[in-house]
Short mmCIF file of C-alpha atoms in Angstrom, two decimals:
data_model
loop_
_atom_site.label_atom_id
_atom_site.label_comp_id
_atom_site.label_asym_id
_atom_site.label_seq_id
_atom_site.Cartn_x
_atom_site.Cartn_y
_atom_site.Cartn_z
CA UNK G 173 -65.37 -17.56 -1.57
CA UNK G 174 -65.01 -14.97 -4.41
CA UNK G 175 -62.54 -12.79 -4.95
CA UNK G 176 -61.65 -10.37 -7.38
CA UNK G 177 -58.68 -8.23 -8.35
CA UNK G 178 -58.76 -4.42 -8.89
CA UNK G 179 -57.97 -3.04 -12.14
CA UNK G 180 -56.69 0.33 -13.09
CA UNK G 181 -56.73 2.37 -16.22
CA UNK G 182 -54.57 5.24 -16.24
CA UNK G 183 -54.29 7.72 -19.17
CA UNK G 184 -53.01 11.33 -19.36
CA UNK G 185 -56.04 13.52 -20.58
CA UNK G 186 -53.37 16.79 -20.70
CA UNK G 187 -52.90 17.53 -24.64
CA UNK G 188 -49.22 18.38 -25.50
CA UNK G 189 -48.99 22.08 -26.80
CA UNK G 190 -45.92 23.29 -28.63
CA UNK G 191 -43.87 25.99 -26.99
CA UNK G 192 -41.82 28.29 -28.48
CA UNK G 193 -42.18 30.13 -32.11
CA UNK G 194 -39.40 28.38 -34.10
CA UNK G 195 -39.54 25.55 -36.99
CA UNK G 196 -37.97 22.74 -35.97
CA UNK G 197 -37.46 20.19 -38.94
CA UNK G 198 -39.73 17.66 -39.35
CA UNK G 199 -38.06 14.62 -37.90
CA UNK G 200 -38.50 10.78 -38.80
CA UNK G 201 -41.87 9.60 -39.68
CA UNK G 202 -44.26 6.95 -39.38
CA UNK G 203 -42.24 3.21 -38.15
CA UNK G 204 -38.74 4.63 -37.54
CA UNK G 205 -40.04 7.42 -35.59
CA UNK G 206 -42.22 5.35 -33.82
CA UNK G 207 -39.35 2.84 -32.97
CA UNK G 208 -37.04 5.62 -32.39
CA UNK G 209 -39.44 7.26 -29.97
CA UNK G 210 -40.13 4.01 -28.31
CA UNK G 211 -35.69 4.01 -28.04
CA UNK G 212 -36.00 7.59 -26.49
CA UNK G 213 -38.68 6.21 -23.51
CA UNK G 214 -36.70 3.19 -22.93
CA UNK G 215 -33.52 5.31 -22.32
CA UNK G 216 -35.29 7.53 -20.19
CA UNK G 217 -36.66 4.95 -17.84
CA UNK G 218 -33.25 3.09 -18.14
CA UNK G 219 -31.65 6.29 -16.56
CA UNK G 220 -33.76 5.72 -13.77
CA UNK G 221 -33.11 1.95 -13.25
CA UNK G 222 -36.43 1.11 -15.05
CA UNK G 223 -37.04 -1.72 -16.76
CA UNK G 224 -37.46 -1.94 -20.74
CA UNK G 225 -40.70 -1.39 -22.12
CA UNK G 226 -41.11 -4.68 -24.59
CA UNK G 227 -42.55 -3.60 -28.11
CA UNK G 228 -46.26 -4.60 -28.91
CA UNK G 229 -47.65 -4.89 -32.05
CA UNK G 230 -51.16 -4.43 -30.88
CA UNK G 231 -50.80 -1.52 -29.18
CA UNK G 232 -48.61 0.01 -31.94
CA UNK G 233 -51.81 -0.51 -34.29
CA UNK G 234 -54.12 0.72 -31.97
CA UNK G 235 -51.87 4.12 -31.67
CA UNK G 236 -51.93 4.15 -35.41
CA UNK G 237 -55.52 4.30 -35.53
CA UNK G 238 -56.00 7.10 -33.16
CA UNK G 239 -52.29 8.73 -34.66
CA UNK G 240 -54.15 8.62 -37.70
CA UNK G 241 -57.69 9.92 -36.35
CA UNK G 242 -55.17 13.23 -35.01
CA UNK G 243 -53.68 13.64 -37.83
CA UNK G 244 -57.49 13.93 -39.94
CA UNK G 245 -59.22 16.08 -36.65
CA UNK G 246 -55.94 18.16 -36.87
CA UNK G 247 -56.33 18.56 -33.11
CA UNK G 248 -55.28 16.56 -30.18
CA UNK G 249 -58.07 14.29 -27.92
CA UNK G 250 -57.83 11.14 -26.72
CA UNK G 251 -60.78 10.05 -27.69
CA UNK G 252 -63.31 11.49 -30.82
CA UNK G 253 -66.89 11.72 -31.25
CA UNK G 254 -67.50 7.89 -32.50
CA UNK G 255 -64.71 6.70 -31.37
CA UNK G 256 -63.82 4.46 -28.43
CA UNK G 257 -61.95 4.81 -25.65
CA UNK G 258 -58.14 3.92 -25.56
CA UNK G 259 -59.09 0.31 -23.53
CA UNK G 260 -61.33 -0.41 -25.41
CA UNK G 261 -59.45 0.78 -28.58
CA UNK G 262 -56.27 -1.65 -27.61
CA UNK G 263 -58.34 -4.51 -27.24
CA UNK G 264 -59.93 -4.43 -30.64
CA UNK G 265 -56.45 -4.76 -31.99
CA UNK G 266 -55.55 -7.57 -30.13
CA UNK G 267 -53.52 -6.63 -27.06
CA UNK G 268 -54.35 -7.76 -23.21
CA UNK G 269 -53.95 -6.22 -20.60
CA UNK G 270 -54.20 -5.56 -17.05
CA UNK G 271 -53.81 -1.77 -17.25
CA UNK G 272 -53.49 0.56 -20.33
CA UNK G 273 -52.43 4.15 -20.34
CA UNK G 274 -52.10 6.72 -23.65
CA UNK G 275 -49.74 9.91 -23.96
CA UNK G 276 -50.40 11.89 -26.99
CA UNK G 277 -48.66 14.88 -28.79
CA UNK G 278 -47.93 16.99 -31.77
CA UNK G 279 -44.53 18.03 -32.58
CA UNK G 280 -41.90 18.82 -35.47
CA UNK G 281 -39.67 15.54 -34.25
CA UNK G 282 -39.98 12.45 -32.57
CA UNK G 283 -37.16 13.65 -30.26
CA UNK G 284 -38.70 16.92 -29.02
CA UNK G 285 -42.19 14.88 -28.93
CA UNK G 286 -40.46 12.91 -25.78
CA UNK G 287 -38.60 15.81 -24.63
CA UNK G 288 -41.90 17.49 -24.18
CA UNK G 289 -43.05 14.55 -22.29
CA UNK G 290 -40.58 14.46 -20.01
CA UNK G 291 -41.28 17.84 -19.36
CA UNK G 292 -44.94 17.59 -18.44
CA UNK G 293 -45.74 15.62 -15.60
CA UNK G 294 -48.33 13.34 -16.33
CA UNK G 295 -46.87 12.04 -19.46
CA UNK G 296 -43.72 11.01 -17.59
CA UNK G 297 -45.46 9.54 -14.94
CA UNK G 298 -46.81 7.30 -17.53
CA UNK G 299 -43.63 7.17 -19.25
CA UNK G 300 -41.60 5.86 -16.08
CA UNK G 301 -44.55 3.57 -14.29
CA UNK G 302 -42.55 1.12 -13.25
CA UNK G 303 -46.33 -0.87 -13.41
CA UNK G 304 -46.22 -0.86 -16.74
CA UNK G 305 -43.76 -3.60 -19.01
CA UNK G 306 -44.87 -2.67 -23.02
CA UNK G 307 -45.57 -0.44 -25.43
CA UNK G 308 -47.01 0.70 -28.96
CA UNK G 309 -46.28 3.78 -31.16
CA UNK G 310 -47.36 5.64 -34.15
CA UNK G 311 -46.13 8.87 -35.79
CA UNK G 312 -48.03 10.11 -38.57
CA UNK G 313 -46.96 13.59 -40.82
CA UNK G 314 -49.61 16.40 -41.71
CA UNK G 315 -47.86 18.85 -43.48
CA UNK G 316 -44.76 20.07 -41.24
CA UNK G 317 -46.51 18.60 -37.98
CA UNK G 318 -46.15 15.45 -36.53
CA UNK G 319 -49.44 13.69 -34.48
CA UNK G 320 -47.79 11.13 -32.34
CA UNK G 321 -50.13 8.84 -30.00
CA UNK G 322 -48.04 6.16 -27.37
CA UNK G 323 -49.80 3.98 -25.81
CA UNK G 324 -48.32 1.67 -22.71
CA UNK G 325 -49.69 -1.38 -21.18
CA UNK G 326 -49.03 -4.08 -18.20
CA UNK G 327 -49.44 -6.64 -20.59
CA UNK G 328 -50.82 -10.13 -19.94
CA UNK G 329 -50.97 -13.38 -21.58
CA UNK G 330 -54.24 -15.01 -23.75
CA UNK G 331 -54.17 -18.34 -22.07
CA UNK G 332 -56.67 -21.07 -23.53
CA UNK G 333 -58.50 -23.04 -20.39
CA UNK G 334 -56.08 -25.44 -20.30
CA UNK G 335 -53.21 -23.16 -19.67
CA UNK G 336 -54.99 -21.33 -16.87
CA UNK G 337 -56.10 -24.36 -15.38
CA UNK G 338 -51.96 -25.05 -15.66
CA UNK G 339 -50.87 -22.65 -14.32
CA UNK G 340 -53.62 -22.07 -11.04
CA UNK G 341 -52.81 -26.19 -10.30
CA UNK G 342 -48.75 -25.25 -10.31
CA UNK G 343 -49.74 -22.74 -7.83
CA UNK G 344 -51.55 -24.79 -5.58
CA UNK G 345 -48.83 -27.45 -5.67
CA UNK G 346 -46.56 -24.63 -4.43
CA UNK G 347 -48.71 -24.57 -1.42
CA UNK G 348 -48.76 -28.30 -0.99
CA UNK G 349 -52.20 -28.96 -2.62
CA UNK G 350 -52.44 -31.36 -5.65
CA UNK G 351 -54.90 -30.29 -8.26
CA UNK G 352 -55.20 -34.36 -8.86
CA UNK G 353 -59.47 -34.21 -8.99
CA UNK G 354 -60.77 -34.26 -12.37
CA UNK G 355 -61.86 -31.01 -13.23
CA UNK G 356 -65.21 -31.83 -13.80
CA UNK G 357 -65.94 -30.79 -9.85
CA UNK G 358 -64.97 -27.29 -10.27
CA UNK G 359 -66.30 -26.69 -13.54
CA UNK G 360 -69.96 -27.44 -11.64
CA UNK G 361 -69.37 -24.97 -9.22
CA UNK G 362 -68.22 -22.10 -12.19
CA UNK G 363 -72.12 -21.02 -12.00
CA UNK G 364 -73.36 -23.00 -9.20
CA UNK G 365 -73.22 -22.67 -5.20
CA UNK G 366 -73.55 -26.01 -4.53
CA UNK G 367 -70.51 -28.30 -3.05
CA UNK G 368 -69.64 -31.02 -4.99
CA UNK G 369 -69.25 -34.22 -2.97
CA UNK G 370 -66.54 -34.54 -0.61
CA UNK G 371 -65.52 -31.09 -1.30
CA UNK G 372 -64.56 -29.10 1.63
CA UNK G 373 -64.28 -25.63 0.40
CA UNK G 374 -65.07 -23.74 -2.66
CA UNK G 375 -63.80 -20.65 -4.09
CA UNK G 376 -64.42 -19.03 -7.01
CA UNK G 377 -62.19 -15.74 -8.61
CA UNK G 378 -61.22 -13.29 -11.02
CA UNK G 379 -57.77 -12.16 -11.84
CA UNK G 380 -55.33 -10.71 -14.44
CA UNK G 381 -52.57 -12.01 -12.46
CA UNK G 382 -51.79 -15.66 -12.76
CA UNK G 383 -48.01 -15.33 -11.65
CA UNK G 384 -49.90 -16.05 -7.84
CA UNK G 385 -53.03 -16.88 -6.10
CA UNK G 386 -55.03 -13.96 -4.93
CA UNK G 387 -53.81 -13.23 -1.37
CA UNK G 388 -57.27 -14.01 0.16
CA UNK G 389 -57.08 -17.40 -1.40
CA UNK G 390 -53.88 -18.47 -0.25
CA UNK G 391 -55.01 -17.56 3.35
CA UNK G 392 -58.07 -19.77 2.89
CA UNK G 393 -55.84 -22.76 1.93
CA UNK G 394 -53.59 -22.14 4.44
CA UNK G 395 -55.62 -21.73 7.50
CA UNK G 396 -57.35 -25.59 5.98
CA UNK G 397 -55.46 -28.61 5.97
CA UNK G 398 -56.17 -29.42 2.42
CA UNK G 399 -54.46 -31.84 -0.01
CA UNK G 400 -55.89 -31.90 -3.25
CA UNK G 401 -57.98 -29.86 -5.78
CA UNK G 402 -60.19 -29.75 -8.77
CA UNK G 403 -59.13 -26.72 -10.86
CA UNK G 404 -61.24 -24.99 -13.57
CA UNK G 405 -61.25 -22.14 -15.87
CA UNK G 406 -64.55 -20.86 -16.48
CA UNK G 407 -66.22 -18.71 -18.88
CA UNK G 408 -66.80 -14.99 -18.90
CA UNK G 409 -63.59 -14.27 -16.75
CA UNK G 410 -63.60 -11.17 -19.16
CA UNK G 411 -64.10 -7.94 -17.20
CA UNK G 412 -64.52 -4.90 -19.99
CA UNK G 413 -61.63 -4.63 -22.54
CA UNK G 414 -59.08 -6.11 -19.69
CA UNK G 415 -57.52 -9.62 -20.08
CA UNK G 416 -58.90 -11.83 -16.77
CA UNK G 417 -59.69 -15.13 -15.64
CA UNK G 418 -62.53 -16.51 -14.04
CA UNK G 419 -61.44 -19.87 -11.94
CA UNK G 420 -62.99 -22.00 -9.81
CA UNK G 421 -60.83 -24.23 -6.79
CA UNK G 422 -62.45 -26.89 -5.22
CA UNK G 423 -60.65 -28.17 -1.93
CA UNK G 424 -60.26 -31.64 -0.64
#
């Protein structure tokens, strides 16, 4: 049986405009403004009873870039003739993810740059996701004007074979299932339909979740009486720029 998990991309595609005719002074730039806006949208959701958003180096250089692409366009877009899309952006730099969203502005500080935010409705939505656990900034300086791009993630782990193949046998232990056949079995079924002998059931998956078995395998497992398993991770989990894993279970 194959399943596979849904993945969702969120990102604002409202621009930020500046309201009101007065000169506010230009407030910190490039890393402490990005920290300090990063501060400012932890204390908001922290108001609500939100979780911290953890700081992430990848997505803080993939905001750079685009921050940086703003700042030379001198208008705001989330994406550029040339240039990719935020997902696909965040993954060249090194961050994975299940989900990715972007909010993007131009101000005269890094404080009215979130008040804005929270005053527009889609940018606080992303801002307060409760979905989402980290989060990158940049703040670059043209002239008097500030082009700020924040980008926010449910961030996953890179996990080598072995650790997958970890982590899915803990899981099946949970359920009573020992993951004590070599993995040799399930690694033959990764691109093939055949059973390999003795096997009982096969299933096959894709997920950027490895905190629990998909809910349509544990149902499989528990409607069987199985007791062990051959566990393997196999290649091209990736779907697009998201972090997943491709694993096969075979069932004894």
């Amino acid at each position: 049986m194959r399943t596979r998990t849904l993945l969702l991309i969120v990102c604002c595609i409202a621009a930020l405009v500046y309201r009101g005719n007065a000169l506010a002074r230009v407030g910190d730039e490039g890393a402490n403004g990005a920290r300090h806006i990063a501060e400012l949208t932890n204390s908001d959701r922290a108001a609500r009873g939100l979780p911290a958003l953890r700081w992430d180096g990848s997505l803080a250089a993939a905001a750079q870039a685009h921050a940086e692409r703003m700042a030379a366009e001198g208008y705001l877009s989330h994406r550029y003739p040339g240039e990719a899309e935020v997902g696909a952006r965040a993954a060249r730099a090194g961050a994975h993810f299940r989900e990715i969203a972007e909010n993007i502005a131009t101000g005269y500080s890094d404080s009215q740059v979130e008040q804005e935010w929270m005053h527009s409705a889609p940018h606080r939505r992303n801002i307060l996701d409760p979905d989402l656990n980290a989060i990158g900034v940049a703040v670059v300086a043209r002239g008097n004007m500030l082009y700020v791009a924040e980008d926010f993630a449910d961030a996953s782990e890179a996990l080598s074979p072995q650790q997958v193949e970890h982590r899915v046998g803990g899981l099946l232990r949970q359920q009573g299932v020992e993951p004590s056949v070599a993995r040799s079995a399930a690694a033959l079924t990764c691109s093939s339909r055949a059973y390999p002998p003795g096997a009982r059931l096969v299933m096959r998956f894709d997920t950027g979740d490895l905190s629990q078995l998909p809910t349509q395998i544990s149902a499989q497992i528990h409607r069987g009486d199985y007791r062990k398993a051959s566990v393997a991770a196999c290649p091209d989990g990736k779907q697009g720029n998201f972090t997943t894993y491709k694993v096969a279970i075979v069932l004894y």
